[in-house]
Amino acid sequence: MKDHGDTIELTIDVAPGVWVHCAVAGPSNAPALVLLPPLGGSGELFDPFRTNLAADHSVITCEPPGSGDSAAPRGIPSTRALARDVVDALHELGVERAHLFGISLGSFVAQWVAIDAPALVDHLVLASSASRGLAGAMPLTLQKLAIARGLVLPESPAKLTEALFAPHVLDDAAERKRIQAALEAHPHALAEVLWLAAAAAAHDARDQLARIGAPTLVLGGEDDEILPKDLQDELAAAIPGAVRLVIPGAGHAVAVDQPQRAARSVRHFLRNHPL
């Protein structure tokens, strides 16, 4: 365990040689809110977003294997397998129930957590998400390759930011520097990135989404070119009672492009959609 001021970092063993890195911030007696980052991403990417939410939540950033400071993934690529690792880590932390926020690949993982461990999930927020991965992964092949390259090669974070983040973010020199530093701090082996990409491409929860009983918000950026609006609309329609919200001025990385607005939207949803 590492204590960095207001944030406590923990490494949790979920299987022999496999660990999940978690960071906990905010009041310990506040409602728990778990954040699951995107493909290969770390919690640092979302610092403004999670800092906002940590004002009145115990925010637990949980990096599945292959992401951030967690171990390499293993076995057959599967978002459902990553979800099992997340559930095991949360149980080890003593988390009995929490709000769950996942973005991009993290949202695929969050879907399976809500399906397979419903007692754990209070409210569910799926950001930049879809019910299936292959249909969203096949287009924009060059952009996908740019993302994978940026995660693997130290000289490529600038290309990765151009593929993922909104123009106004890239025009902010300080924010761009912060994002690139977060990406450079957690390089991953090509095999790990390809494992996660394969898991994302194979994701398909369509025949299970009706089992989700937690109040659900499907949140997306108006300018998301990675997972288009129709795929996110399809996801919302498949989950009973799901609320759909689109944030202007944001692309695929909606919680980075518009951190304050995204945090307000999450907080409003949690307060106004009781169980």
Coordinates of C-alpha atoms in Angstrom, one line a residue:
M1 CA 0.0 0.0 0.0
K2 CA 1.2 3.5 -0.9
D3 CA -0.2 6.7 0.6
H4 CA 0.1 9.7 -1.7
G5 CA -1.5 12.5 0.3
D6 CA -5.2 12.2 -0.3
T7 CA -4.9 9.1 -2.5
I8 CA -4.1 5.6 -1.2
E9 CA -2.7 3.1 -3.8
L10 CA -3.1 -0.6 -3.4
T11 CA -2.0 -3.7 -5.3
I12 CA -4.4 -6.6 -4.9
D13 CA -3.6 -10.2 -5.8
V14 CA -6.5 -11.8 -7.7
A15 CA -4.6 -14.9 -8.9
P16 CA -1.1 -16.3 -8.8
G17 CA 1.1 -13.7 -10.5
V18 CA -1.9 -11.5 -11.3
W19 CA -2.6 -8.3 -9.5
V20 CA -5.0 -5.4 -9.9
H21 CA -3.8 -1.8 -9.0
C22 CA -6.4 0.4 -7.3
A23 CA -6.3 4.0 -6.1
V24 CA -8.7 5.2 -3.4
A25 CA -9.5 8.9 -2.9
G26 CA -12.2 10.9 -1.1
P27 CA -14.0 10.5 2.2
S28 CA -13.8 6.9 3.5
N29 CA -17.4 7.1 4.8
A30 CA -18.8 8.4 1.6
P31 CA -20.6 6.2 -1.0
A32 CA -18.2 4.2 -3.0
L33 CA -17.8 4.9 -6.7
V34 CA -15.6 2.6 -8.8
L35 CA -13.9 4.0 -12.0
L36 CA -12.7 1.6 -14.7
P37 CA -10.4 3.2 -17.3
P38 CA -10.1 2.6 -21.0
L39 CA -7.9 0.2 -22.9
G40 CA -4.4 0.3 -21.3
G41 CA -5.3 3.6 -19.6
S42 CA -4.5 4.6 -16.0
G43 CA -6.4 6.5 -13.4
E44 CA -4.2 9.6 -13.9
L45 CA -5.8 10.3 -17.2
F46 CA -9.0 11.2 -15.4
D47 CA -7.6 13.2 -12.5
P48 CA -9.8 16.3 -12.9
F49 CA -12.9 14.0 -13.3
R50 CA -12.2 11.8 -10.4
T51 CA -11.0 14.7 -8.1
N52 CA -14.4 16.3 -8.7
L53 CA -16.3 13.2 -7.8
A54 CA -14.0 12.5 -4.8
A55 CA -15.5 15.6 -3.1
D56 CA -18.5 13.5 -2.0
H57 CA -17.6 9.9 -2.9
S58 CA -15.0 7.4 -2.0
V59 CA -13.6 7.0 -5.5
I60 CA -11.9 3.7 -6.2
T61 CA -10.0 3.6 -9.5
C62 CA -9.6 0.0 -10.4
E63 CA -7.2 -0.8 -13.3
P64 CA -8.0 -4.2 -14.8
P65 CA -5.0 -6.4 -15.9
G66 CA -3.2 -4.8 -18.8
S67 CA -4.1 -1.3 -17.7
G68 CA -2.1 1.2 -15.6
D69 CA 0.1 -0.5 -13.0
S70 CA -1.8 -3.8 -13.0
A71 CA -0.3 -7.1 -14.1
A72 CA -0.4 -8.4 -17.7
P73 CA -3.7 -10.1 -18.7
R74 CA -3.7 -13.8 -19.2
G75 CA -5.7 -16.6 -20.9
I76 CA -8.2 -16.1 -23.7
P77 CA -8.9 -12.4 -24.3
S78 CA -12.2 -11.6 -22.7
T79 CA -13.9 -8.5 -21.1
R80 CA -15.8 -10.9 -18.9
A81 CA -12.6 -12.3 -17.5
L82 CA -11.4 -8.8 -16.8
A83 CA -14.7 -8.2 -14.9
R84 CA -14.0 -11.2 -12.7
D85 CA -10.6 -9.8 -11.8
V86 CA -12.3 -6.5 -10.9
V87 CA -14.9 -8.2 -8.8
D88 CA -12.3 -10.2 -7.0
A89 CA -10.3 -7.1 -6.3
L90 CA -13.3 -5.2 -4.9
H91 CA -14.2 -8.1 -2.7
E92 CA -10.6 -8.1 -1.3
L93 CA -11.0 -4.4 -0.6
G94 CA -14.1 -5.1 1.3
V95 CA -16.4 -3.3 -1.1
E96 CA -19.9 -4.7 -0.7
R97 CA -21.8 -2.2 -2.9
A98 CA -20.7 0.7 -5.1
H99 CA -21.6 2.9 -8.0
L100 CA -19.8 1.8 -11.1
F101 CA -18.4 4.0 -13.9
G102 CA -16.6 2.5 -16.9
I103 CA -15.4 4.2 -20.0
S104 CA -14.6 2.6 -23.4
L105 CA -13.0 -0.8 -22.7
G106 CA -13.7 -0.1 -19.0
S107 CA -17.4 0.2 -19.8
F108 CA -17.4 -3.3 -21.5
V109 CA -15.9 -4.6 -18.3
A110 CA -18.5 -2.7 -16.2
Q111 CA -21.3 -4.3 -18.2
W112 CA -20.2 -7.8 -17.1
V113 CA -19.7 -6.7 -13.5
A114 CA -23.3 -5.5 -13.5
I115 CA -24.5 -8.7 -15.1
D116 CA -22.5 -11.3 -13.2
A117 CA -22.2 -9.5 -9.8
P118 CA -25.5 -7.5 -9.5
A119 CA -25.4 -7.3 -5.7
L120 CA -22.2 -5.3 -6.0
V121 CA -23.5 -2.5 -8.3
D122 CA -25.7 0.3 -7.0
H123 CA -25.8 2.5 -10.1
L124 CA -24.1 1.9 -13.4
V125 CA -22.6 4.5 -15.8
L126 CA -21.4 3.3 -19.2
A127 CA -19.4 6.0 -20.9
S128 CA -18.3 5.8 -24.6
S129 CA -19.7 2.3 -24.7
A130 CA -21.5 -0.2 -26.9
S131 CA -23.2 -3.6 -26.5
R132 CA -20.8 -5.3 -28.9
G133 CA -17.2 -4.6 -29.8
L134 CA -16.6 -6.0 -33.2
A135 CA -19.0 -3.7 -35.1
G136 CA -17.4 -0.7 -33.5
A137 CA -13.8 -1.9 -33.9
M138 CA -13.9 -2.8 -37.5
P139 CA -14.2 0.7 -39.0
L140 CA -11.5 3.3 -38.5
T141 CA -8.7 0.7 -38.7
L142 CA -5.9 3.3 -39.1
Q143 CA -7.2 5.2 -36.0
K144 CA -7.3 2.0 -34.0
L145 CA -3.7 1.2 -35.0
A146 CA -2.7 4.7 -34.0
I147 CA -4.2 4.1 -30.5
A148 CA -2.4 0.8 -30.1
R149 CA 0.9 2.3 -31.3
G150 CA 0.5 5.1 -28.8
L151 CA 0.0 2.7 -26.0
V152 CA 3.1 0.7 -26.9
L153 CA 5.7 3.0 -28.3
P154 CA 7.2 5.8 -26.1
E155 CA 7.5 8.2 -29.0
S156 CA 3.8 7.9 -29.9
P157 CA 1.7 9.5 -27.1
A158 CA 1.2 12.6 -29.2
K159 CA -0.4 10.5 -31.9
L160 CA -2.6 8.8 -29.3
T161 CA -3.9 12.1 -28.0
E162 CA -4.8 13.2 -31.5
A163 CA -6.8 10.0 -32.0
L164 CA -8.7 10.1 -28.7
F165 CA -9.2 13.7 -27.4
A166 CA -11.2 16.7 -28.4
P167 CA -9.5 19.6 -30.3
H168 CA -10.0 22.0 -27.4
V169 CA -8.1 19.6 -25.1
L170 CA -5.2 19.3 -27.5
D171 CA -5.1 23.1 -27.9
D172 CA -4.6 23.5 -24.1
A173 CA -0.8 23.1 -23.7
A174 CA -1.0 22.3 -20.0
E175 CA -3.7 19.7 -20.4
R176 CA -2.0 18.1 -23.3
K177 CA 1.2 17.8 -21.4
R178 CA -0.7 16.3 -18.4
I179 CA -2.3 13.7 -20.7
Q180 CA 0.9 12.8 -22.5
A181 CA 2.7 12.4 -19.1
A182 CA 0.0 10.0 -17.9
L183 CA 0.3 7.9 -21.1
E184 CA 4.1 7.8 -20.9
A185 CA 4.1 6.8 -17.3
H186 CA 2.4 3.4 -18.1
P187 CA 3.8 1.9 -21.3
H188 CA 2.6 -1.6 -22.1
A189 CA 4.0 -4.5 -24.0
L190 CA 2.6 -5.0 -27.5
A191 CA 1.2 -8.4 -26.4
E192 CA -0.8 -6.8 -23.6
V193 CA -2.3 -4.2 -25.9
L194 CA -3.2 -6.8 -28.5
W195 CA -4.8 -8.9 -25.8
L196 CA -6.9 -6.0 -24.7
A197 CA -7.8 -5.0 -28.2
A198 CA -8.9 -8.6 -29.0
A199 CA -11.0 -8.6 -25.8
A200 CA -12.6 -5.3 -26.9
A201 CA -13.2 -6.5 -30.4
A202 CA -14.8 -9.8 -29.2
H203 CA -17.0 -8.1 -26.6
D204 CA -20.7 -9.0 -27.1
A205 CA -23.1 -8.7 -24.2
R206 CA -26.3 -8.2 -26.2
D207 CA -28.1 -11.3 -25.1
Q208 CA -27.3 -10.5 -21.4
L209 CA -28.0 -6.8 -21.1
A210 CA -31.6 -7.2 -20.1
R211 CA -30.4 -8.8 -16.9
I212 CA -28.9 -5.5 -15.7
G213 CA -31.1 -4.3 -12.9
A214 CA -29.1 -1.3 -11.7
P215 CA -30.2 2.2 -12.7
T216 CA -28.0 2.8 -15.8
L217 CA -26.7 6.0 -17.5
V218 CA -25.3 5.6 -21.0
L219 CA -23.0 8.7 -21.4
G220 CA -21.3 9.7 -24.6
G221 CA -19.5 12.6 -26.3
E222 CA -21.2 14.3 -29.2
D223 CA -18.2 14.0 -31.4
D224 CA -17.2 10.3 -30.6
E225 CA -15.7 8.8 -33.7
I226 CA -14.5 5.6 -32.1
L227 CA -17.9 4.3 -31.0
P228 CA -20.5 6.1 -33.0
K229 CA -23.8 7.4 -31.6
D230 CA -26.0 4.7 -33.1
L231 CA -24.0 2.0 -31.2
Q232 CA -24.4 3.9 -27.9
D233 CA -28.1 4.4 -28.6
E234 CA -28.4 0.6 -29.2
L235 CA -26.8 -0.1 -25.9
A236 CA -29.2 2.2 -24.0
A237 CA -32.2 0.7 -25.7
A238 CA -31.1 -2.8 -24.6
I239 CA -30.8 -2.0 -20.9
P240 CA -34.2 -1.7 -19.0
G241 CA -34.8 1.9 -18.0
A242 CA -31.4 3.2 -19.1
V243 CA -31.0 6.9 -19.4
R244 CA -29.1 8.3 -22.5
L245 CA -27.1 11.5 -22.3
V246 CA -24.8 13.1 -24.9
I247 CA -22.3 15.8 -23.8
P248 CA -21.4 18.5 -26.4
G249 CA -17.8 19.4 -26.9
A250 CA -16.5 15.9 -26.2
G251 CA -15.3 12.9 -28.2
H252 CA -14.5 9.4 -27.1
A253 CA -12.6 10.4 -24.0
V254 CA -15.7 12.2 -22.6
A255 CA -14.5 12.3 -19.0
V256 CA -11.2 13.9 -20.1
D257 CA -12.7 16.3 -22.7
Q258 CA -15.4 17.6 -20.4
P259 CA -14.4 16.5 -16.9
Q260 CA -16.5 18.9 -14.9
R261 CA -19.7 18.5 -17.0
A262 CA -19.2 14.7 -17.0
A263 CA -18.9 14.7 -13.2
R264 CA -22.0 16.9 -12.8
S265 CA -23.9 14.5 -15.1
V266 CA -22.8 11.5 -13.1
R267 CA -23.7 13.2 -9.8
H268 CA -27.1 14.3 -11.1
F269 CA -27.9 10.8 -12.3
L270 CA -26.9 9.2 -9.0
R271 CA -29.1 11.7 -7.0
N272 CA -32.1 11.6 -9.2
H273 CA -32.4 7.9 -10.1
P274 CA -32.8 6.0 -6.9
L275 CA -33.1 2.2 -6.8

